[in-house]
Coordinates of C-alpha atoms in Angstrom, one line a residue:
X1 CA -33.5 -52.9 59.0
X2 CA -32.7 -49.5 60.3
X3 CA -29.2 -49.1 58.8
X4 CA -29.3 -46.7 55.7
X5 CA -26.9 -46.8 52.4
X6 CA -25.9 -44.7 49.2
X7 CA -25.0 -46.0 46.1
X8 CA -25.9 -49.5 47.0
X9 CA -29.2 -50.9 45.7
X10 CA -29.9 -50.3 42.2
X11 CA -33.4 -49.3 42.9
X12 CA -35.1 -47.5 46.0
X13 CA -32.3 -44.8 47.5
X14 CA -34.2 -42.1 48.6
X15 CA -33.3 -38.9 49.5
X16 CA -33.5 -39.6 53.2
X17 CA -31.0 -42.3 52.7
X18 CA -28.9 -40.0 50.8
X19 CA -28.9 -37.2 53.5
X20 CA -28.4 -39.6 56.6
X21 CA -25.2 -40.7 54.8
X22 CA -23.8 -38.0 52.8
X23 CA -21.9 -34.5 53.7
X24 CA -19.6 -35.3 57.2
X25 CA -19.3 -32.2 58.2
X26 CA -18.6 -31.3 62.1
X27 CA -20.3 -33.4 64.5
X28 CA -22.7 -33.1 67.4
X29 CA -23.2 -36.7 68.1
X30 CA -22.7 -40.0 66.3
X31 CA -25.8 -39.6 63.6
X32 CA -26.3 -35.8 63.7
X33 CA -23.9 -32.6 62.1
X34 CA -23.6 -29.5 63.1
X35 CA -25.8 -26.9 61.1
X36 CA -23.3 -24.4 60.0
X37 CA -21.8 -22.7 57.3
X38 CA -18.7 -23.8 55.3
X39 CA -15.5 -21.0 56.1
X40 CA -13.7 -19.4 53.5
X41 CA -13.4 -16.1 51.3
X42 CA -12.4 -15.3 48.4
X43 CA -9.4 -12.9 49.1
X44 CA -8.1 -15.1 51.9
X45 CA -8.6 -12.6 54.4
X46 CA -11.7 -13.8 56.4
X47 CA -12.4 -16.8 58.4
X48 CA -16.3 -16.5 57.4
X49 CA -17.5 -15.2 54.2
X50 CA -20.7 -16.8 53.5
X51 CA -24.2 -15.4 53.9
X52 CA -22.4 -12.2 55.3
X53 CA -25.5 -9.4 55.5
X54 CA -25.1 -5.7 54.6
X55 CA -27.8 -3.3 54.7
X56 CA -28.6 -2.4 50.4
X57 CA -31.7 0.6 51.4
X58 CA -33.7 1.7 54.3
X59 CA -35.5 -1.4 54.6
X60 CA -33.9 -4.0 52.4
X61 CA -30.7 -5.8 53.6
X62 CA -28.1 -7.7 51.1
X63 CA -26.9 -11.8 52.1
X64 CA -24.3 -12.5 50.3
X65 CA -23.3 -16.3 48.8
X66 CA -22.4 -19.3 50.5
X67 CA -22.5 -22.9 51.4
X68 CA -24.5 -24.2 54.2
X69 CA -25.5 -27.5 55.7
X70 CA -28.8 -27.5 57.6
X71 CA -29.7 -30.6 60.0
X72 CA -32.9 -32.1 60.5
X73 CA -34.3 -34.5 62.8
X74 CA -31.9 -37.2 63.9
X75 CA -34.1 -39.5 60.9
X76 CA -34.1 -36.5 58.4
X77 CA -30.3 -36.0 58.1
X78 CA -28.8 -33.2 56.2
X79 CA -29.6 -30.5 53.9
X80 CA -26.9 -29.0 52.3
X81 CA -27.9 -25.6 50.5
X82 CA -25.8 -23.1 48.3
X83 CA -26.8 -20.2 47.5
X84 CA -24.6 -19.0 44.3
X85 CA -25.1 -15.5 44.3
X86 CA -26.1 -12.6 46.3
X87 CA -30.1 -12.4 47.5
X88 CA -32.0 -9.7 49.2
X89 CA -34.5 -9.7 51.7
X90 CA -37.2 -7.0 53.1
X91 CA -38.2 -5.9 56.2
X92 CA -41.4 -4.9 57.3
X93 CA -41.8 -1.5 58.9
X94 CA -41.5 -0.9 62.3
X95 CA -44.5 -0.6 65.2
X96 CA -45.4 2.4 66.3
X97 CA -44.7 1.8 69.9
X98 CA -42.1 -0.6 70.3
X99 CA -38.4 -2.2 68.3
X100 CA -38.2 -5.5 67.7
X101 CA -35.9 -8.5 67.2
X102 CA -36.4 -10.3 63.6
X103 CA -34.3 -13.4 62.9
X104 CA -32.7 -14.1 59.6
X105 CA -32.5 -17.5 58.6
X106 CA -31.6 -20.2 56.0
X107 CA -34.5 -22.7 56.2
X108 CA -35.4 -25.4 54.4
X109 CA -38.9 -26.7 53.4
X110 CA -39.4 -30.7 53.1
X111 CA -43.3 -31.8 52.8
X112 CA -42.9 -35.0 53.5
X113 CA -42.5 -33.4 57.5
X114 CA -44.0 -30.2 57.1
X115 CA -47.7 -31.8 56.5
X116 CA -47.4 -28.6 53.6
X117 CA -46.9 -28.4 49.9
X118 CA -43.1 -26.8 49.6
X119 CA -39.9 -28.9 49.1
X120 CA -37.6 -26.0 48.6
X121 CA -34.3 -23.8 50.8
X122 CA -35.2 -20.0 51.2
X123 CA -34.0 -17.3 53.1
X124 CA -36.4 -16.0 55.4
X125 CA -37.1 -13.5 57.7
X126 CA -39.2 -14.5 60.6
X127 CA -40.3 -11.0 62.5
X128 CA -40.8 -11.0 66.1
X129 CA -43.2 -9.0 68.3
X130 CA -42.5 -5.5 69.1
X131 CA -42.2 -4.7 72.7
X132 CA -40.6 -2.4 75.4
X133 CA -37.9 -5.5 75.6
X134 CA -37.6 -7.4 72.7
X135 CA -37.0 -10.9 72.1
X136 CA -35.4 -13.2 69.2
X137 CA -38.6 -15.3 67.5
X138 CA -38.3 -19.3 68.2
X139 CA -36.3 -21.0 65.4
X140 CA -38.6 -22.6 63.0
X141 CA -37.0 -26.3 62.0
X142 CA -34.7 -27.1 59.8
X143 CA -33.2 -23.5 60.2
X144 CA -29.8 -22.1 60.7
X145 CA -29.5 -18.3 62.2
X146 CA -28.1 -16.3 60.3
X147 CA -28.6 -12.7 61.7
X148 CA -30.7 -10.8 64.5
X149 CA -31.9 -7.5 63.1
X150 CA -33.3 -4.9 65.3
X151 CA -36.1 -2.9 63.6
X152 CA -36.6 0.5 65.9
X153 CA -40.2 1.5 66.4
X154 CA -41.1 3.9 63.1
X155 CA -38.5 2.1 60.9
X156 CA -39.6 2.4 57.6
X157 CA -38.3 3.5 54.3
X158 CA -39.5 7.1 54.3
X159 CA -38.5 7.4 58.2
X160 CA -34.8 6.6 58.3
X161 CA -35.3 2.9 58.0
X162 CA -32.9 0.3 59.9
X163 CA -29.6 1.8 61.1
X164 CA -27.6 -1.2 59.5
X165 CA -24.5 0.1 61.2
X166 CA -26.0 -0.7 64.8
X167 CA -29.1 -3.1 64.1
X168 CA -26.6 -6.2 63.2
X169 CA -26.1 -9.2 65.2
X170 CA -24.1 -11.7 63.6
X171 CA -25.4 -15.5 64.3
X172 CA -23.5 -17.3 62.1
X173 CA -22.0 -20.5 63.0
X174 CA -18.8 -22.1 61.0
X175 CA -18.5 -25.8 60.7
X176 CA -15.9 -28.0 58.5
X177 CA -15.2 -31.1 57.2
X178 CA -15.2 -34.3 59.9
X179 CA -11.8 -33.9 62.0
X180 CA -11.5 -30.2 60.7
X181 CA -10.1 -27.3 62.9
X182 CA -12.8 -25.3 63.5
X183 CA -12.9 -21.1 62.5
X184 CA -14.5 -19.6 65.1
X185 CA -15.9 -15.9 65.6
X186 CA -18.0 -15.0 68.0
X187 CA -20.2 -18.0 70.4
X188 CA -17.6 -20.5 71.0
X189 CA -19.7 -23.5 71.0
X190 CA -19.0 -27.3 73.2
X191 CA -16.7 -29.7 71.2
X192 CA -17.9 -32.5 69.2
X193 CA -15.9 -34.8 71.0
X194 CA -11.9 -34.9 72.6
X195 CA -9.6 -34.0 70.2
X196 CA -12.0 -31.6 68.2
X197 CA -9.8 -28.1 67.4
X198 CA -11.4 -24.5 67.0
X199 CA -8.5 -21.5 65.7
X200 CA -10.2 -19.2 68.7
X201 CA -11.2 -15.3 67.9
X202 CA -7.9 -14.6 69.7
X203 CA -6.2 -16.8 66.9
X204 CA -5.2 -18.9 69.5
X205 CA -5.7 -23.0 68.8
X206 CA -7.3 -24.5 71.4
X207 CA -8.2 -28.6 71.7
X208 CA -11.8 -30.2 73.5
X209 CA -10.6 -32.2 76.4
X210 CA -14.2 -33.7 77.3
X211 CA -15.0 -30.7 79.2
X212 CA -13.5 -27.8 78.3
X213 CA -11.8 -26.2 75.3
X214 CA -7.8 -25.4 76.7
X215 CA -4.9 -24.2 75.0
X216 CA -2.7 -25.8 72.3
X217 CA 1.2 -25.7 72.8
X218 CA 2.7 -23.6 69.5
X219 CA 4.9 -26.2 69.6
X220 CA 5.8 -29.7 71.9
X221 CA 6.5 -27.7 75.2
X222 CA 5.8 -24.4 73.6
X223 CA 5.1 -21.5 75.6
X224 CA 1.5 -20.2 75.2
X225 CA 1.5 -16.3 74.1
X226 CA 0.6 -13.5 76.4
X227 CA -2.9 -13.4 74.0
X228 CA -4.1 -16.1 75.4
X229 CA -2.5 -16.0 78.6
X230 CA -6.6 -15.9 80.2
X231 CA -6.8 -19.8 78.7
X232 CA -6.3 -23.0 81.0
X233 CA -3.3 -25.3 80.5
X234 CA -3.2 -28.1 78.6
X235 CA -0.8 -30.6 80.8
X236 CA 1.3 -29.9 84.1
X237 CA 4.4 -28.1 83.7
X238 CA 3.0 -26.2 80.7
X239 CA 4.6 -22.6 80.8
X240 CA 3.1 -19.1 79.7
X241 CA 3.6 -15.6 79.1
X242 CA 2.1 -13.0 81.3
X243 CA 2.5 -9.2 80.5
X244 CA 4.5 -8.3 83.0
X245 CA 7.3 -10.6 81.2
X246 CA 7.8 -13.2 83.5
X247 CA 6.8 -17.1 83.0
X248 CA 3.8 -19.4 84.9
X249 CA 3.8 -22.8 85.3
X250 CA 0.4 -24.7 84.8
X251 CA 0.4 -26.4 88.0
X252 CA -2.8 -29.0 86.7
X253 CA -5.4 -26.8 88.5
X254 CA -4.2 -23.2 88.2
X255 CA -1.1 -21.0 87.0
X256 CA 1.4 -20.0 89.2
X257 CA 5.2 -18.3 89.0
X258 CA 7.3 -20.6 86.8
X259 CA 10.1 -19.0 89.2
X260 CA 9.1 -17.3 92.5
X261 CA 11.4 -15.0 94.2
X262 CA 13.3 -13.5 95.4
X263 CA 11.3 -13.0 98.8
X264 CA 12.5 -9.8 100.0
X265 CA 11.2 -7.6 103.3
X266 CA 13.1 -4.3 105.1
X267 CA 12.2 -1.4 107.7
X268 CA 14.0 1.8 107.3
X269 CA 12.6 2.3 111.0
X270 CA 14.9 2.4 113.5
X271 CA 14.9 0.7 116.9
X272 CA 17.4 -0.8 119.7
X273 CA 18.0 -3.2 122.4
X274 CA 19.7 -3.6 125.4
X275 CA 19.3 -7.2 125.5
X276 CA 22.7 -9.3 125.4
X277 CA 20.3 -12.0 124.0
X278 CA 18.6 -12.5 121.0
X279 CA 15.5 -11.0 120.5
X280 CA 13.4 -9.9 117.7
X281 CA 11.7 -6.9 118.9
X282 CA 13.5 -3.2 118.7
X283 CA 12.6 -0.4 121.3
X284 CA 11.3 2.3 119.1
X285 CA 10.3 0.2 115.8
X286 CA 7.1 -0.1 115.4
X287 CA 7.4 -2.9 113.0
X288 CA 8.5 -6.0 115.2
X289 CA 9.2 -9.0 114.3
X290 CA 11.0 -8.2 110.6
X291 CA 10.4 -12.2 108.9
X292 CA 10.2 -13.2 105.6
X293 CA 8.6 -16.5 104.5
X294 CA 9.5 -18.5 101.4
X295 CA 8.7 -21.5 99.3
X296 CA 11.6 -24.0 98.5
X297 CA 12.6 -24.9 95.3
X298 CA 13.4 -28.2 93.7
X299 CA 17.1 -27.5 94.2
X300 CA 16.5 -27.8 97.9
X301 CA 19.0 -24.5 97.9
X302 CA 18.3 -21.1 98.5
X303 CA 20.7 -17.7 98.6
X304 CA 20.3 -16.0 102.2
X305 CA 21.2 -12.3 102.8
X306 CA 20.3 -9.9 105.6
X307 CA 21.9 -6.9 107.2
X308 CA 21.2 -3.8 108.6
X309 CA 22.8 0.1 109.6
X310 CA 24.1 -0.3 112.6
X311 CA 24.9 1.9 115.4
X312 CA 26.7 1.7 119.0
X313 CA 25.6 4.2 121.7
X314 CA 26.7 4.0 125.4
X315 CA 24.1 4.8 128.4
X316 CA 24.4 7.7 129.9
X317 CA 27.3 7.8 132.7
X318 CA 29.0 4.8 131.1
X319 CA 32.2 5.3 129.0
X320 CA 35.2 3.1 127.5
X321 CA 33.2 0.2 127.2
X322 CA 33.9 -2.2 124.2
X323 CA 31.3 -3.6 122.7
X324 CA 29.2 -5.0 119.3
X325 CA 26.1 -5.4 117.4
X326 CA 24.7 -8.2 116.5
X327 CA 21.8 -9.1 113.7
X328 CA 21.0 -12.7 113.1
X329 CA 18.3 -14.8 111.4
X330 CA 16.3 -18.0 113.1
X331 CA 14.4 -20.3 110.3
X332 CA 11.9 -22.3 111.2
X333 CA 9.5 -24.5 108.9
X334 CA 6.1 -24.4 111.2
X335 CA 6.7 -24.9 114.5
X336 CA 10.1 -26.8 114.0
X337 CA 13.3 -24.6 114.1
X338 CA 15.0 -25.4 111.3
X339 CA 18.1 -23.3 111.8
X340 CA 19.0 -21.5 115.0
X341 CA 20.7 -18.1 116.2
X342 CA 24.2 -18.6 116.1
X343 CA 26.7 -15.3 116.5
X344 CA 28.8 -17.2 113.7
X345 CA 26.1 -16.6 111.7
X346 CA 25.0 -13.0 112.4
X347 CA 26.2 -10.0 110.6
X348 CA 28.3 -7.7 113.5
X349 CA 29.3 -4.3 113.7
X350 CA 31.6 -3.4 116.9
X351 CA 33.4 -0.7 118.6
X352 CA 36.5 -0.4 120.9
X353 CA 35.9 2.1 123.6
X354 CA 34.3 5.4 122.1
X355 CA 31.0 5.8 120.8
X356 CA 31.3 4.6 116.9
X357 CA 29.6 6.1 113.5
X358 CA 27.0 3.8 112.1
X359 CA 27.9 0.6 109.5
X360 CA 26.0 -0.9 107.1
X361 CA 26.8 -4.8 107.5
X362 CA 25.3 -7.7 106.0
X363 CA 26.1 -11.5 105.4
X364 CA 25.0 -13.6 102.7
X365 CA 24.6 -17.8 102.9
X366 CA 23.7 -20.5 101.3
X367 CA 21.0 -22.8 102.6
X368 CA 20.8 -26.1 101.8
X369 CA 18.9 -29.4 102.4
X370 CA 15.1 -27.8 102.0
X371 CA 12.1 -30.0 101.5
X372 CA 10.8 -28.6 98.3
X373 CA 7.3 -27.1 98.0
X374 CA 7.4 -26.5 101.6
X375 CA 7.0 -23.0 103.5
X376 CA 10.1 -22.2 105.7
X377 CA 9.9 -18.4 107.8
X378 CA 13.4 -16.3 108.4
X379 CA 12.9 -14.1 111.2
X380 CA 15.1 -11.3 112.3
X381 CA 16.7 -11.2 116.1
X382 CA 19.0 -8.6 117.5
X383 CA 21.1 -8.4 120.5
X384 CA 24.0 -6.3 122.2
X385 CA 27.3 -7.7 123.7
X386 CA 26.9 -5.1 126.3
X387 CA 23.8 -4.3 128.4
X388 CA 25.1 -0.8 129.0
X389 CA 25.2 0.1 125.1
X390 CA 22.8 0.5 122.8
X391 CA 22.8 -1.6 120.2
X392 CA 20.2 0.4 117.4
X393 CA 19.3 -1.1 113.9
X394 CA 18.2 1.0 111.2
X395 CA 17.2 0.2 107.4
X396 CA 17.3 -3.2 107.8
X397 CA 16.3 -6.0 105.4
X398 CA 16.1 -9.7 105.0
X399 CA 15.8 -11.5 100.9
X400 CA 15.7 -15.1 100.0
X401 CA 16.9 -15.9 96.4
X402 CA 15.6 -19.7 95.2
X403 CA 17.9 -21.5 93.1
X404 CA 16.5 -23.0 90.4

């Protein structure tokens, strides 16, 4: 029988049963853990303290302590290794031609696969080949990266040696106990399975869907923070912060405006008609027609208001003549006109005999009875009671204001 056991038969555990069963740390499939390094340091402060590297000389870098599981072959198991205080390793000195990449690594030694004589965890440095673009060595196995370390050509201890500041390439990878919530810094690596948790470098928690790794309420229907504002939602209806200040809503496939509006368009260029009908092109605007479309909100109710500086101004020959200006609004939802010119509707501006100084007038309405979601247009349409008078339209404006 395949199926391995600790602790069970008095006689004949080995220490492949022990590492298949032993040390459930974070998973990569139902049999195999994650090689990683345990989190934690010892002021608190860091997420990941063990095996950090500093440069100690030219040539001769410093890995500090830590605990570390290693994981074989699917029928090897686990290694877990500590190492209780710090170690140094050496470098060799660079080529004379070209940098290279050297990798850093815990690794771990078992003869029973190796075909060798060792049984023991070291850490090693495996160099890599210097060239005009270097590349990382393969992985030897049963090894966990710790650090890529760039040696420049001429590196050596009475040339400068390794500029530790710049040569450093963290590669460490934290893992935790089965069901933990993962530190992470750096490579953000697929989930173990849904319902895996990683505290993000942006401090943000984020959960494994299947897929993808999306953002974590800060609380049941919390807002997520503008720092993480570049993450997916996690349900429909979800809201965030953007850094402007306003709200989006997760709409299942992308974020939009938790509120839009108001929907707002002008000109502050001037035109008139002669036309004692609607129409909703000026004589001397170049910007013709003046609309404005909005989406409805749930409230199927929306604030309408639109006006204009108006101005009367009689042909020339023609005086005494009574007359007004009229702006109204058509709405239409496609090709179906949804609400139609109406004078009671429009704002007016009028005159009794003599030409008249311009008015600002405007109107503002309720609309009701909107089909949510959907796209309605409000176009502007202007018109003169007299076809002798000019009726001209300056700075006007038309804004929609959802109510939510």
């Amino acid at each position: 029988m395949n199926l391995r056991s600790s602790w069970v038969a008095e006689t004949g555990q080995t220490r492949e049963d022990t590492r298949l069963t032993q040390t459930p740390t974070t998973m990569i499939n139902p049999v195999q853990v994650r090689s990683g390094i345990l989190p934690g340091s010892y002021n608190g402060q860091w997420k990941v303290s063990g095996f950090w590297m500093t440069g100690a000389s030219a040539m001769t870098a410093t890995v500090s302590e830590g605990r570390a599981v290693i994981q074989g072959d699917i029928s090897q198991g686990v290694y877990p290794v500590t190492l209780p205080a710090a170690e140094q390793v050496t470098f060799a000195a660079g080529s004379a031609t070209y940098g290279r990449l050297d990798l850093v690594v815990l690794r771990v030694y078992d003869k029973l696969y190796d075909g060798g004589t060792r049984n023991e965890a070291v850490i090693e440095v495996i160099q890599g080949v210097p060239e005009a673009a270097p590349k990382l060595p393969a992985v030897p196995p049963r090894s966990l990266p710790l650090y890529q370390v760039l040696v420049p050509a001429n590196a050596s201890a009475g040339n400068g040696g390794i500029p530790w500041a710049t040569s450093l390439t963290d590669l460490r990878t934290p893992v935790v106990a089965a069901g933990g919530i993962i530190p992470v810094e750096g490579q953000i690596l697929p989930g173990p399975h849904p319902g895996a948790y990683i505290d993000s470098p942006n401090n943000q928690l984020q959960r494994w869907d299947g897929g993808k790794w999306v953002a974590y309420p800060e609380a049941l229907g919390g807002i997520v923070p503008n720092s993480a504002s570049t993450l997916q939602g996690s349900y429909v209806g979800q809201y965030r912060a953007v850094s402007d200040g306003t709200l989006q809503r997760w709409s299942g496939s992308a974020w939009a405006p938790a509120y839009p509006g108001p929907y707002f368009n002008d000109s502050i260029d001037a035109g008139y008609t002669l036309s004692t009908t609607y129409v909703n092109t000026l004589i001397e605007r170049a910007e013709n027609p003046m609309a404005v479309t909005f989406v409805a909100p749930s409230s199927r109710q929306a604030i309408l208001t639109f006006g204009s500086r108006m101005e009367l101004s009689l042909n020339s020959g023609t005086t005494g003549i009574a007359s007004s200006a009229y702006m109204c609004v058509r709405i239409t939802q496609g090709s179906t006109v949804v609400r139609d010119l109406d004078d009671e509707l429009a704002a007016m501006a009028s005159k009794s005999s003599s030409p008249t100084a311009a008015v600002s007038a405007s109107t503002t309405q309720r609309l009701y009875n909107l089909t949510p979601g959907q796209t309605y247009t409000v176009t502007s349409y202007y018109r003169t009671s007299d076809a002798n008078v000019r009726a001209w339209f300056d700075n006007s404006f038309i804004q929609v204001t959802p109510q939510y």
